[in-house]
Short mmCIF file of C-alpha atoms in Angstrom, two decimals:
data_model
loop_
_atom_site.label_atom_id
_atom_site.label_comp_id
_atom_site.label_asym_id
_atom_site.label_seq_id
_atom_site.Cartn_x
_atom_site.Cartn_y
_atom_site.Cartn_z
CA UNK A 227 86.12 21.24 16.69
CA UNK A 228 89.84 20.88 17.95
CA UNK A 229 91.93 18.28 16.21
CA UNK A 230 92.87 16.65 19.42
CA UNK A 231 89.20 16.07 20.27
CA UNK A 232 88.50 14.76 16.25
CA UNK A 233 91.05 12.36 17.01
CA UNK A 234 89.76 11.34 20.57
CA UNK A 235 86.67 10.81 18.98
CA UNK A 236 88.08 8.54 16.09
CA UNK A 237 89.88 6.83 18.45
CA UNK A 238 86.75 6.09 20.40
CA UNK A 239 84.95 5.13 17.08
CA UNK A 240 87.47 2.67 16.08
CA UNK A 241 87.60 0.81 19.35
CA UNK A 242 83.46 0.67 19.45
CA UNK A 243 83.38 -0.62 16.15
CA UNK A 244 85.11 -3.77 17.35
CA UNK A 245 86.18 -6.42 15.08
CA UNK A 246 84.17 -4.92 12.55
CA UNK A 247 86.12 -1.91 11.83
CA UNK A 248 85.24 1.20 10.32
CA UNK A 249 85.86 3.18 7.29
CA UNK A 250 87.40 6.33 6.16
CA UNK A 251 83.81 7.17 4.34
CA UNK A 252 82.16 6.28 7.35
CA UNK A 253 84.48 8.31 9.45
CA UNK A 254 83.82 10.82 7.15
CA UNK A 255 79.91 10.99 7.54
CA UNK A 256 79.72 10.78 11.47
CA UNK A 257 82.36 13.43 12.16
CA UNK A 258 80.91 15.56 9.41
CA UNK A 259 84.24 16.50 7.97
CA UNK A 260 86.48 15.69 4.63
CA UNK A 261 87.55 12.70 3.46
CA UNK A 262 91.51 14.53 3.55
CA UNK A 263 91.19 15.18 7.19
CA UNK A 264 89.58 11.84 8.45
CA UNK A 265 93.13 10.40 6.99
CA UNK A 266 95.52 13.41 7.76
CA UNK A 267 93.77 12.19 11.27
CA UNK A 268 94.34 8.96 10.99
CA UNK A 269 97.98 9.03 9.72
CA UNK A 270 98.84 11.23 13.04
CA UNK A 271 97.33 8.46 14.98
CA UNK A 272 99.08 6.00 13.78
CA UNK A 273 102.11 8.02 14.52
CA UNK A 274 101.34 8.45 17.97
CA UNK A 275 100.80 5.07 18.24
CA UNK A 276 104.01 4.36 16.99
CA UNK A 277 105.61 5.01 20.34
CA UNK A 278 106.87 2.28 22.80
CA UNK A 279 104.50 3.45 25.21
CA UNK A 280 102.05 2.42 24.09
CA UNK A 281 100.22 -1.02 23.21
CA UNK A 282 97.69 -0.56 20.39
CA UNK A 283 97.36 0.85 16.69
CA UNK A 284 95.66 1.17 13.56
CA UNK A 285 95.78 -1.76 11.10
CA UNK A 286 93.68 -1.21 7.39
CA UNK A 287 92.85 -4.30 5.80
CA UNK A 288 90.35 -3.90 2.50
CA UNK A 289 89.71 -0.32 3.24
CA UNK A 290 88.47 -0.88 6.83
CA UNK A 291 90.55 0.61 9.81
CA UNK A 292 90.52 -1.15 13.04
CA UNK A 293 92.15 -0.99 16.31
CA UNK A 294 94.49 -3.14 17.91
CA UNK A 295 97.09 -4.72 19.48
CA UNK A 296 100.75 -4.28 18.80
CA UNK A 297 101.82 -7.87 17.52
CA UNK A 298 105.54 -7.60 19.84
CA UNK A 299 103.24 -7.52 22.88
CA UNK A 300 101.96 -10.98 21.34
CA UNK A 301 103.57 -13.32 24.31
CA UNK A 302 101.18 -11.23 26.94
CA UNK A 303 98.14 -11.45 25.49
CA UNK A 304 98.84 -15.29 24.99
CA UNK A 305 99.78 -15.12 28.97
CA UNK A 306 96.38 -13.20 29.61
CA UNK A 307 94.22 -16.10 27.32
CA UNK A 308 95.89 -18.46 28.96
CA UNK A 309 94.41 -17.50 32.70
CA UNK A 310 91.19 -18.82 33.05
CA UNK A 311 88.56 -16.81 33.75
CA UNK A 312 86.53 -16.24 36.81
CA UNK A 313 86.03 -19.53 38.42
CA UNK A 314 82.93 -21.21 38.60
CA UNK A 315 79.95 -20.41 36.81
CA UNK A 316 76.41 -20.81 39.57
CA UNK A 317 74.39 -23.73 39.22
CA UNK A 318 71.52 -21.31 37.32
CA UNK A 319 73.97 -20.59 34.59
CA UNK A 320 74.99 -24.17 34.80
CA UNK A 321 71.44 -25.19 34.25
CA UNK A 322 71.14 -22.68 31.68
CA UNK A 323 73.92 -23.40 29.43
CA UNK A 324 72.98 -27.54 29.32
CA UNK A 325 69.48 -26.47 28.19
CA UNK A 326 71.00 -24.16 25.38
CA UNK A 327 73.61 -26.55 24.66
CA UNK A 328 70.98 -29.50 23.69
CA UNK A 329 68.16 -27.63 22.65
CA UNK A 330 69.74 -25.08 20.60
CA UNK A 331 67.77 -22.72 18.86
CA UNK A 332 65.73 -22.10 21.76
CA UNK A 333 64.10 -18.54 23.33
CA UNK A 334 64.51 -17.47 26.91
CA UNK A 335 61.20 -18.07 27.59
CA UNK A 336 61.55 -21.79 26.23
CA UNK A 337 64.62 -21.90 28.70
CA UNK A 338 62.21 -20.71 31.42
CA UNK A 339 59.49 -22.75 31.00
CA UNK A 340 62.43 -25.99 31.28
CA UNK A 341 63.52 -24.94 34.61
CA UNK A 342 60.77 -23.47 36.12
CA UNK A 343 62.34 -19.84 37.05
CA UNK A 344 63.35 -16.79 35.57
CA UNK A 345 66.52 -16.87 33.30
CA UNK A 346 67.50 -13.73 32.77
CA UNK A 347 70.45 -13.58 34.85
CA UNK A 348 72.02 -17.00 33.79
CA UNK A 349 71.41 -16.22 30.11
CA UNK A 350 72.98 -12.30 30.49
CA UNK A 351 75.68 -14.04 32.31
CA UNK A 352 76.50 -17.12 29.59
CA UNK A 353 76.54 -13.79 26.85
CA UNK A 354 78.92 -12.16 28.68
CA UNK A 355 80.92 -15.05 28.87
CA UNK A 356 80.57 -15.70 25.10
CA UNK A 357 79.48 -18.94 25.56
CA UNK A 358 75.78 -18.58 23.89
CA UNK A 359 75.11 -15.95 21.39
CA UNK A 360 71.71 -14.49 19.53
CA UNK A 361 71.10 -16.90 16.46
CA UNK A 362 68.51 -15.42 14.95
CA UNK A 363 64.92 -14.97 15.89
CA UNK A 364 61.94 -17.03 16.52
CA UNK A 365 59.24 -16.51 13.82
CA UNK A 366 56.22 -16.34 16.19
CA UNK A 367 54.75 -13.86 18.02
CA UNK A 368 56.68 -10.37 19.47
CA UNK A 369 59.91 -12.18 17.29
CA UNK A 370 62.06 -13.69 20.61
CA UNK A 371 65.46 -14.04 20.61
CA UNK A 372 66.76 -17.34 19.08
CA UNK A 373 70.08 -18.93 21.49
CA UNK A 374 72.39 -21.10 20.66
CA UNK A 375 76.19 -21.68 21.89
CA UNK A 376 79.44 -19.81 20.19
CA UNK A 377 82.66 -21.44 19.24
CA UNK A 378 83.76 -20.36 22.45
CA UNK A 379 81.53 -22.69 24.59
CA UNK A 380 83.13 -25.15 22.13
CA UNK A 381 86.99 -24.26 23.13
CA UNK A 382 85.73 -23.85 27.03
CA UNK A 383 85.03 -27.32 27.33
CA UNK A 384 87.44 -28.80 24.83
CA UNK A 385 85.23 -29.97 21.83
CA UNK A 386 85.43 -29.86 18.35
CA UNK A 387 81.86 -30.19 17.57
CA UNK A 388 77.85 -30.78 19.58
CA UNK A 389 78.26 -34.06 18.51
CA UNK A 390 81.22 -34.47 21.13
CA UNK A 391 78.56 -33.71 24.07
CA UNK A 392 77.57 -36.73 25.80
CA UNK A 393 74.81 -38.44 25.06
CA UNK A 394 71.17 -37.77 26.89
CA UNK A 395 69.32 -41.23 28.31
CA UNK A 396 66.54 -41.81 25.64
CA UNK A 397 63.74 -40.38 28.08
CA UNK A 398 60.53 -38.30 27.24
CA UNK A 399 61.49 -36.60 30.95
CA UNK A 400 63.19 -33.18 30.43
CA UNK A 401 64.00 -33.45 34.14
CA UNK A 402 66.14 -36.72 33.52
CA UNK A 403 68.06 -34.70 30.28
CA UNK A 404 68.25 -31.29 32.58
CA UNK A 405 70.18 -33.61 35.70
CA UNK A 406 72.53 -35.52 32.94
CA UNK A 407 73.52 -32.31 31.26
CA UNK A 408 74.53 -30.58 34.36
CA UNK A 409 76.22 -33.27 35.69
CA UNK A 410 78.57 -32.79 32.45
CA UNK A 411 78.84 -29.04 33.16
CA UNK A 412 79.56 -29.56 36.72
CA UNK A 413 82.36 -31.81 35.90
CA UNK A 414 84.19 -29.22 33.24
CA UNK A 415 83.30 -26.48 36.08
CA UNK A 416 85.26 -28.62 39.02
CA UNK A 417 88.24 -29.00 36.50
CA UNK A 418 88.48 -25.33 36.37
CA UNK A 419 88.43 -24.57 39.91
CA UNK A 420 90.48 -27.14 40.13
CA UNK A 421 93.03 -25.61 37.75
CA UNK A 422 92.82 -21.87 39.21
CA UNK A 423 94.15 -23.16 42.71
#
């Protein structure tokens, strides 16, 4: 295999292992090669990288290497954080998310059997959004997916903790608690809008 396609592919490797990272040994056992040339490899990348054109590079921290940003680029990628995202979120993912957010840990089919409809499109939607994540899994039958919401659905609506969300009316009626909890996300949602005009 051509160098320049080893390091294309270590380049690839290091940005799909994400915050994670990825080691030299590990490097070593996918591309099949020695633990010299995975960091000969490495070293020239970092060199290439090196260049004011362009905007990433390698950082090693306890062994594991990991791609990313240059830190004099910092002020942009504060800029970038600092646009909100796509507006609104629909009134499914709306629903969705004040379900999660109160009944957390809680399967897609518990979500589903709460508002009456499929959910698979408000809960793909709130995941790629990061503002639920997998929690674990359900100890029943076929093992469902457990949800719950990320520190991110925290810093999206400006709370420290789930005790800041509102409290629900003390009601056996899940329709009463579904109608209060959107009401909250609706609010948050109309701020944002708000904001991006």
């Amino acid at each position: 295999m051509e160098i320049a396609e080893l390091k294309a592919i270590i380049e690839g490797l290091l940005f799909a292992s994400g915050d994670e990272g990825i080691t030299v040994k590990q490097l070593k056992g996918i591309l099949n090669i020695s633990e010299e040339t995975v960091s000969h490899l490495i070293e020239e990348l970092k060199y290439e990288y090196e260049r004011i054109d362009r905007g990433i590079m390698i950082m090693e921290s306890n062994e594991v290497l990991h791609l990313t940003t240059k830190p004099e680029h910092s002020e942009y990628y504060k800029k970038l954080l600092e646009v909100p995202q796509s507006s609104r979120m629909s009134q499914a993912a709306l629903e969705t998310l004040a379900i999660i957010a109160y009944r957390q840990p809680i399967t897609k089919t518990e979500i589903e059997e709460l508002r009456g409809v499929k959910s698979d499109r408000p809960v793909q939607t709130l995941v790629a959004r990061s503002l639920i994540e997998e929690i674990g899994r359900k100890e029943s039958i076929g093992r469902p997916i457990l949800y719950g919401t990320s520190k991110d659905f925290l810093t999206y609506f400006g709370l420290t903790s789930l005790e800041e969300l509102p409290p629900l009316p003390e009601t056996g009626e899940s329709e009463d608690v579904n109608q209060e909890a959107d009401l909250f996300f609706e609010r948050f949602n109309e701020e944002l809008e708000l904001d991006n005009e």
